[in-house]
mmCIF file of C-alpha atoms in Angstrom:
data_model
loop_
_atom_site.group_PDB
_atom_site.id
_atom_site.type_symbol
_atom_site.label_atom_id
_atom_site.label_comp_id
_atom_site.label_asym_id
_atom_site.label_seq_id
_atom_site.Cartn_x
_atom_site.Cartn_y
_atom_site.Cartn_z
ATOM 1 C CA UNK Y 33 0.000 0.000 0.000
ATOM 2 C CA UNK Y 34 1.263 3.429 -0.863
ATOM 3 C CA UNK Y 35 -0.461 5.970 1.352
ATOM 4 C CA UNK Y 36 -1.334 9.215 -0.269
ATOM 5 C CA UNK Y 37 -0.574 12.465 1.512
ATOM 6 C CA UNK Y 38 -3.163 13.677 3.973
ATOM 7 C CA UNK Y 39 -5.046 16.707 2.709
ATOM 8 C CA UNK Y 40 -4.461 19.016 5.641
ATOM 9 C CA UNK Y 41 -3.440 21.803 3.309
ATOM 10 C CA UNK Y 42 -6.762 21.586 1.497
ATOM 11 C CA UNK Y 43 -9.072 21.719 4.503
ATOM 12 C CA UNK Y 44 -9.335 25.452 4.915
ATOM 13 C CA UNK Y 45 -12.483 26.000 2.861
ATOM 14 C CA UNK Y 46 -15.703 26.791 4.684
ATOM 15 C CA UNK Y 47 -17.370 23.470 3.928
ATOM 16 C CA UNK Y 48 -14.365 21.270 4.609
ATOM 17 C CA UNK Y 49 -13.509 23.053 7.843
ATOM 18 C CA UNK Y 50 -16.580 21.436 9.421
ATOM 19 C CA UNK Y 51 -15.141 17.935 9.020
ATOM 20 C CA UNK Y 52 -12.155 16.131 10.440
ATOM 21 C CA UNK Y 53 -10.295 13.993 7.902
ATOM 22 C CA UNK Y 54 -9.234 10.738 9.543
ATOM 23 C CA UNK Y 55 -7.553 9.132 6.529
ATOM 24 C CA UNK Y 56 -7.211 9.558 2.788
ATOM 25 C CA UNK Y 57 -6.345 7.320 -0.130
ATOM 26 C CA UNK Y 58 -6.198 7.779 -3.884
ATOM 27 C CA UNK Y 59 -5.779 6.060 -7.202
ATOM 28 C CA UNK Y 60 -3.418 6.529 -8.900
ATOM 29 C CA UNK Y 61 -0.421 7.700 -6.924
ATOM 30 C CA UNK Y 62 3.138 7.865 -8.286
ATOM 31 C CA UNK Y 63 4.380 4.390 -9.063
ATOM 32 C CA UNK Y 64 0.977 2.901 -9.781
ATOM 33 C CA UNK Y 65 0.472 0.961 -13.032
ATOM 34 C CA UNK Y 66 -1.766 2.409 -15.704
ATOM 35 C CA UNK Y 67 -4.799 0.477 -14.492
ATOM 36 C CA UNK Y 68 -5.749 -0.816 -11.043
ATOM 37 C CA UNK Y 69 -6.014 -4.518 -10.316
ATOM 38 C CA UNK Y 70 -9.236 -5.898 -11.879
ATOM 39 C CA UNK Y 71 -12.089 -6.301 -9.452
ATOM 40 C CA UNK Y 72 -13.842 -9.656 -9.301
ATOM 41 C CA UNK Y 73 -17.367 -9.370 -10.667
ATOM 42 C CA UNK Y 74 -16.700 -6.174 -12.584
ATOM 43 C CA UNK Y 75 -15.632 -5.914 -16.233
ATOM 44 C CA UNK Y 76 -14.690 -3.512 -19.016
ATOM 45 C CA UNK Y 77 -14.418 -0.338 -16.949
ATOM 46 C CA UNK Y 78 -11.787 1.056 -14.572
ATOM 47 C CA UNK Y 79 -14.398 3.025 -12.586
ATOM 48 C CA UNK Y 80 -15.124 0.406 -9.928
ATOM 49 C CA UNK Y 81 -11.525 -0.866 -9.554
ATOM 50 C CA UNK Y 82 -10.321 2.707 -9.066
ATOM 51 C CA UNK Y 83 -12.985 3.404 -6.433
ATOM 52 C CA UNK Y 84 -12.215 0.171 -4.595
ATOM 53 C CA UNK Y 85 -8.443 0.756 -4.663
ATOM 54 C CA UNK Y 86 -8.783 4.283 -3.276
ATOM 55 C CA UNK Y 87 -11.188 3.073 -0.586
ATOM 56 C CA UNK Y 88 -8.797 0.285 0.433
ATOM 57 C CA UNK Y 89 -5.890 2.696 0.754
ATOM 58 C CA UNK Y 90 -7.977 4.982 2.915
ATOM 59 C CA UNK Y 91 -9.715 2.458 5.157
ATOM 60 C CA UNK Y 92 -6.724 0.252 5.892
ATOM 61 C CA UNK Y 93 -5.124 3.205 7.702
ATOM 62 C CA UNK Y 94 -7.947 3.047 10.243
ATOM 63 C CA UNK Y 95 -9.449 -0.444 10.063
ATOM 64 C CA UNK Y 96 -6.381 -2.545 9.311
ATOM 65 C CA UNK Y 97 -7.156 -5.224 6.758
ATOM 66 C CA UNK Y 98 -10.395 -5.895 4.824
ATOM 67 C CA UNK Y 99 -12.724 -8.094 6.816
ATOM 68 C CA UNK Y 100 -11.135 -7.159 10.126
ATOM 69 C CA UNK Y 101 -14.316 -5.382 11.196
ATOM 70 C CA UNK Y 102 -16.770 -8.181 10.398
ATOM 71 C CA UNK Y 103 -18.741 -8.987 13.572
ATOM 72 C CA UNK Y 104 -17.816 -12.494 14.684
ATOM 73 C CA UNK Y 105 -15.389 -12.808 11.785
ATOM 74 C CA UNK Y 106 -12.505 -14.041 13.883
ATOM 75 C CA UNK Y 107 -10.833 -13.988 17.258
ATOM 76 C CA UNK Y 108 -11.234 -10.739 19.084
ATOM 77 C CA UNK Y 109 -8.065 -8.707 19.031
ATOM 78 C CA UNK Y 110 -7.017 -5.452 20.585
ATOM 79 C CA UNK Y 111 -9.356 -2.716 19.454
ATOM 80 C CA UNK Y 112 -11.588 -5.035 17.404
ATOM 81 C CA UNK Y 113 -14.763 -4.187 19.282
ATOM 82 C CA UNK Y 114 -14.186 -0.481 18.678
ATOM 83 C CA UNK Y 115 -13.430 -1.057 14.968
ATOM 84 C CA UNK Y 116 -16.664 -3.028 14.593
ATOM 85 C CA UNK Y 117 -18.627 -0.282 16.322
ATOM 86 C CA UNK Y 118 -17.117 2.408 14.110
ATOM 87 C CA UNK Y 119 -17.713 0.418 10.933
ATOM 88 C CA UNK Y 120 -21.350 -0.011 11.907
ATOM 89 C CA UNK Y 121 -21.693 3.768 12.050
ATOM 90 C CA UNK Y 122 -19.770 4.579 8.853
ATOM 91 C CA UNK Y 123 -21.652 5.769 5.765
ATOM 92 C CA UNK Y 124 -20.406 5.750 2.173
ATOM 93 C CA UNK Y 125 -20.974 8.790 -0.058
ATOM 94 C CA UNK Y 126 -19.879 8.536 -3.695
ATOM 95 C CA UNK Y 127 -19.807 11.639 -5.895
ATOM 96 C CA UNK Y 128 -19.036 11.579 -9.606
ATOM 97 C CA UNK Y 129 -19.751 14.074 -12.362
ATOM 98 C CA UNK Y 130 -19.636 11.539 -15.180
ATOM 99 C CA UNK Y 131 -20.291 8.222 -13.481
ATOM 100 C CA UNK Y 132 -19.014 5.029 -15.084
ATOM 101 C CA UNK Y 133 -18.444 6.357 -18.593
ATOM 102 C CA UNK Y 134 -16.689 3.232 -19.873
ATOM 103 C CA UNK Y 135 -19.597 0.998 -18.923
ATOM 104 C CA UNK Y 136 -22.129 3.420 -20.385
ATOM 105 C CA UNK Y 137 -20.109 3.709 -23.599
ATOM 106 C CA UNK Y 138 -19.729 -0.060 -23.947
ATOM 107 C CA UNK Y 139 -23.490 -0.451 -23.502
ATOM 108 C CA UNK Y 140 -24.260 2.271 -26.052
ATOM 109 C CA UNK Y 141 -21.886 0.760 -28.614
ATOM 110 C CA UNK Y 142 -23.540 -2.636 -28.274
ATOM 111 C CA UNK Y 143 -27.036 -1.183 -28.593
ATOM 112 C CA UNK Y 144 -26.067 0.936 -31.621
ATOM 113 C CA UNK Y 145 -24.651 -2.178 -33.284
ATOM 114 C CA UNK Y 146 -27.837 -4.125 -32.639
ATOM 115 C CA UNK Y 147 -26.115 -6.469 -30.219
ATOM 116 C CA UNK Y 148 -27.334 -7.247 -26.691
ATOM 117 C CA UNK Y 149 -25.302 -5.577 -23.991
ATOM 118 C CA UNK Y 150 -23.469 -7.861 -21.625
ATOM 119 C CA UNK Y 151 -25.701 -8.571 -18.610
ATOM 120 C CA UNK Y 152 -22.859 -7.764 -16.250
ATOM 121 C CA UNK Y 153 -22.801 -4.201 -17.532
ATOM 122 C CA UNK Y 154 -26.304 -3.579 -16.187
ATOM 123 C CA UNK Y 155 -25.114 -4.602 -12.738
ATOM 124 C CA UNK Y 156 -22.187 -2.210 -12.750
ATOM 125 C CA UNK Y 157 -23.856 0.631 -14.643
ATOM 126 C CA UNK Y 158 -24.789 2.238 -11.330
ATOM 127 C CA UNK Y 159 -22.158 3.277 -8.781
ATOM 128 C CA UNK Y 160 -24.133 1.550 -6.052
ATOM 129 C CA UNK Y 161 -22.639 -1.744 -7.239
ATOM 130 C CA UNK Y 162 -19.064 -0.926 -6.296
ATOM 131 C CA UNK Y 163 -20.193 0.915 -3.174
ATOM 132 C CA UNK Y 164 -21.938 -2.277 -2.080
ATOM 133 C CA UNK Y 165 -18.750 -4.196 -2.780
ATOM 134 C CA UNK Y 166 -16.731 -1.792 -0.610
ATOM 135 C CA UNK Y 167 -19.312 -1.878 2.199
ATOM 136 C CA UNK Y 168 -19.250 -5.676 2.314
ATOM 137 C CA UNK Y 169 -15.465 -5.877 2.010
ATOM 138 C CA UNK Y 170 -14.950 -3.562 4.972
ATOM 139 C CA UNK Y 171 -18.041 -4.338 7.031
ATOM 140 C CA UNK Y 172 -19.389 -0.791 6.753
ATOM 141 C CA UNK Y 173 -23.066 -0.738 7.682
ATOM 142 C CA UNK Y 174 -24.031 2.926 7.549
ATOM 143 C CA UNK Y 175 -26.193 4.609 4.864
ATOM 144 C CA UNK Y 176 -25.038 4.534 1.236
ATOM 145 C CA UNK Y 177 -25.559 7.503 -1.090
ATOM 146 C CA UNK Y 178 -24.367 8.091 -4.667
ATOM 147 C CA UNK Y 179 -24.920 11.340 -6.528
ATOM 148 C CA UNK Y 180 -23.684 13.700 -9.236
ATOM 149 C CA UNK Y 181 -22.992 17.340 -8.360
ATOM 150 C CA UNK Y 182 -25.880 19.686 -9.074
ATOM 151 C CA UNK Y 183 -24.059 21.792 -11.629
ATOM 152 C CA UNK Y 184 -21.014 21.595 -13.860
ATOM 153 C CA UNK Y 185 -19.186 24.088 -11.683
ATOM 154 C CA UNK Y 186 -20.196 22.521 -8.382
ATOM 155 C CA UNK Y 187 -17.654 21.184 -5.928
ATOM 156 C CA UNK Y 188 -18.067 17.395 -5.566
ATOM 157 C CA UNK Y 189 -16.071 17.265 -2.336
ATOM 158 C CA UNK Y 190 -18.020 20.138 -0.818
ATOM 159 C CA UNK Y 191 -21.338 18.494 -1.690
ATOM 160 C CA UNK Y 192 -20.158 15.113 -0.386
ATOM 161 C CA UNK Y 193 -19.153 16.755 2.884
ATOM 162 C CA UNK Y 194 -22.585 18.367 3.082
ATOM 163 C CA UNK Y 195 -24.189 14.936 2.698
ATOM 164 C CA UNK Y 196 -21.925 13.477 5.368
ATOM 165 C CA UNK Y 197 -22.821 16.313 7.699
ATOM 166 C CA UNK Y 198 -26.539 15.811 7.164
ATOM 167 C CA UNK Y 199 -26.144 12.120 7.974
ATOM 168 C CA UNK Y 200 -24.202 12.935 11.131
ATOM 169 C CA UNK Y 201 -26.601 15.646 12.271
ATOM 170 C CA UNK Y 202 -29.521 13.275 11.664
ATOM 171 C CA UNK Y 203 -27.924 10.588 13.796
ATOM 172 C CA UNK Y 204 -27.552 8.142 10.898
ATOM 173 C CA UNK Y 205 -23.749 7.889 10.956
ATOM 174 C CA UNK Y 206 -20.736 9.045 12.921
ATOM 175 C CA UNK Y 207 -18.226 8.832 10.077
ATOM 176 C CA UNK Y 208 -18.410 8.746 6.296
ATOM 177 C CA UNK Y 209 -16.202 7.364 3.549
ATOM 178 C CA UNK Y 210 -16.299 9.942 0.755
ATOM 179 C CA UNK Y 211 -15.448 8.679 -2.740
ATOM 180 C CA UNK Y 212 -14.749 11.097 -5.587
ATOM 181 C CA UNK Y 213 -14.359 9.156 -8.833
ATOM 182 C CA UNK Y 214 -13.981 10.494 -12.368
ATOM 183 C CA UNK Y 215 -12.895 8.710 -15.521
ATOM 184 C CA UNK Y 216 -12.351 12.032 -17.282
ATOM 185 C CA UNK Y 217 -11.237 14.862 -15.081
ATOM 186 C CA UNK Y 218 -11.600 18.607 -15.662
ATOM 187 C CA UNK Y 219 -9.901 19.706 -18.890
ATOM 188 C CA UNK Y 220 -9.453 16.100 -19.925
ATOM 189 C CA UNK Y 221 -7.329 15.153 -16.914
ATOM 190 C CA UNK Y 222 -6.567 11.491 -16.311
ATOM 191 C CA UNK Y 223 -8.980 9.217 -14.512
ATOM 192 C CA UNK Y 224 -8.655 9.240 -10.751
ATOM 193 C CA UNK Y 225 -10.346 8.256 -7.528
ATOM 194 C CA UNK Y 226 -10.000 9.874 -4.116
ATOM 195 C CA UNK Y 227 -11.296 8.505 -0.828
ATOM 196 C CA UNK Y 228 -11.552 10.358 2.466
ATOM 197 C CA UNK Y 229 -12.758 9.005 5.784
ATOM 198 C CA UNK Y 230 -14.280 11.971 7.598
ATOM 199 C CA UNK Y 231 -15.962 12.721 10.872
ATOM 200 C CA UNK Y 232 -18.233 15.744 10.936
ATOM 201 C CA UNK Y 233 -17.628 18.361 13.572
ATOM 202 C CA UNK Y 234 -20.628 18.328 15.965
ATOM 203 C CA UNK Y 235 -23.096 21.185 15.678
ATOM 204 C CA UNK Y 236 -21.703 22.353 12.324
ATOM 205 C CA UNK Y 237 -24.350 24.165 10.298
ATOM 206 C CA UNK Y 238 -25.621 22.085 7.339
ATOM 207 C CA UNK Y 239 -25.302 25.088 5.029
ATOM 208 C CA UNK Y 240 -21.671 25.678 5.943
ATOM 209 C CA UNK Y 241 -22.445 29.075 7.472
ATOM 210 C CA UNK Y 242 -21.422 28.157 11.002
ATOM 211 C CA UNK Y 243 -18.475 29.458 12.968
ATOM 212 C CA UNK Y 244 -16.279 27.682 10.446
ATOM 213 C CA UNK Y 245 -16.639 30.774 8.271
ATOM 214 C CA UNK Y 246 -13.870 32.379 10.266
ATOM 215 C CA UNK Y 247 -11.541 29.642 9.027
ATOM 216 C CA UNK Y 248 -12.373 30.110 5.383
ATOM 217 C CA UNK Y 249 -9.495 30.982 3.127
ATOM 218 C CA UNK Y 250 -9.809 33.948 0.736
ATOM 219 C CA UNK Y 251 -10.399 31.615 -2.193
ATOM 220 C CA UNK Y 252 -12.810 29.344 -0.380
ATOM 221 C CA UNK Y 253 -15.789 28.265 -2.457
ATOM 222 C CA UNK Y 254 -19.335 27.788 -1.243
ATOM 223 C CA UNK Y 255 -20.570 24.221 -1.242
ATOM 224 C CA UNK Y 256 -23.930 23.917 -2.845
#
């Protein structure tokens, strides 16, 4: 595992200031191959393997190894009870502007050619599929939410943090794994996935207008 740098330098915006980042992972990082390791049950597209790889790199910093937080999954070790409790209160929030473009394109090509699309592509055409895989792999049992930002200029991380904060304020989760996955980045940038495990600061205002405003940097953007 190659840990990615923690994003402390990026947490000065108004929205992000209301959350504590516990761990972060990404795909790719320097030294990674062109494509992540294929994910069993998924085909054609790099979207799900990238999301899973970033999530693994993030979660293993807190939860150890995959499966370590499964209730009754093995002998109790130091800290296992606490890891199980935390996993049971951890939500997953996936944000993507474009979604799984490779799967959608492969399906469209097949339909345009008059051929049936591969059944497996229907399964993975929604991000919920890989989010379910990650939840099972790590024993996370909080709410699961996938969405696209409201507008082209919206901030996916800011909106994901807003969702995490709503879940925390509503008592549905204590922590959230945020996944930001794009197969085509802004200005044609390379595909990438970023995962952050966050804990919302108690009593933070859902609209980001709380006391955190005093921490906002001059270039801070408003989360929608």
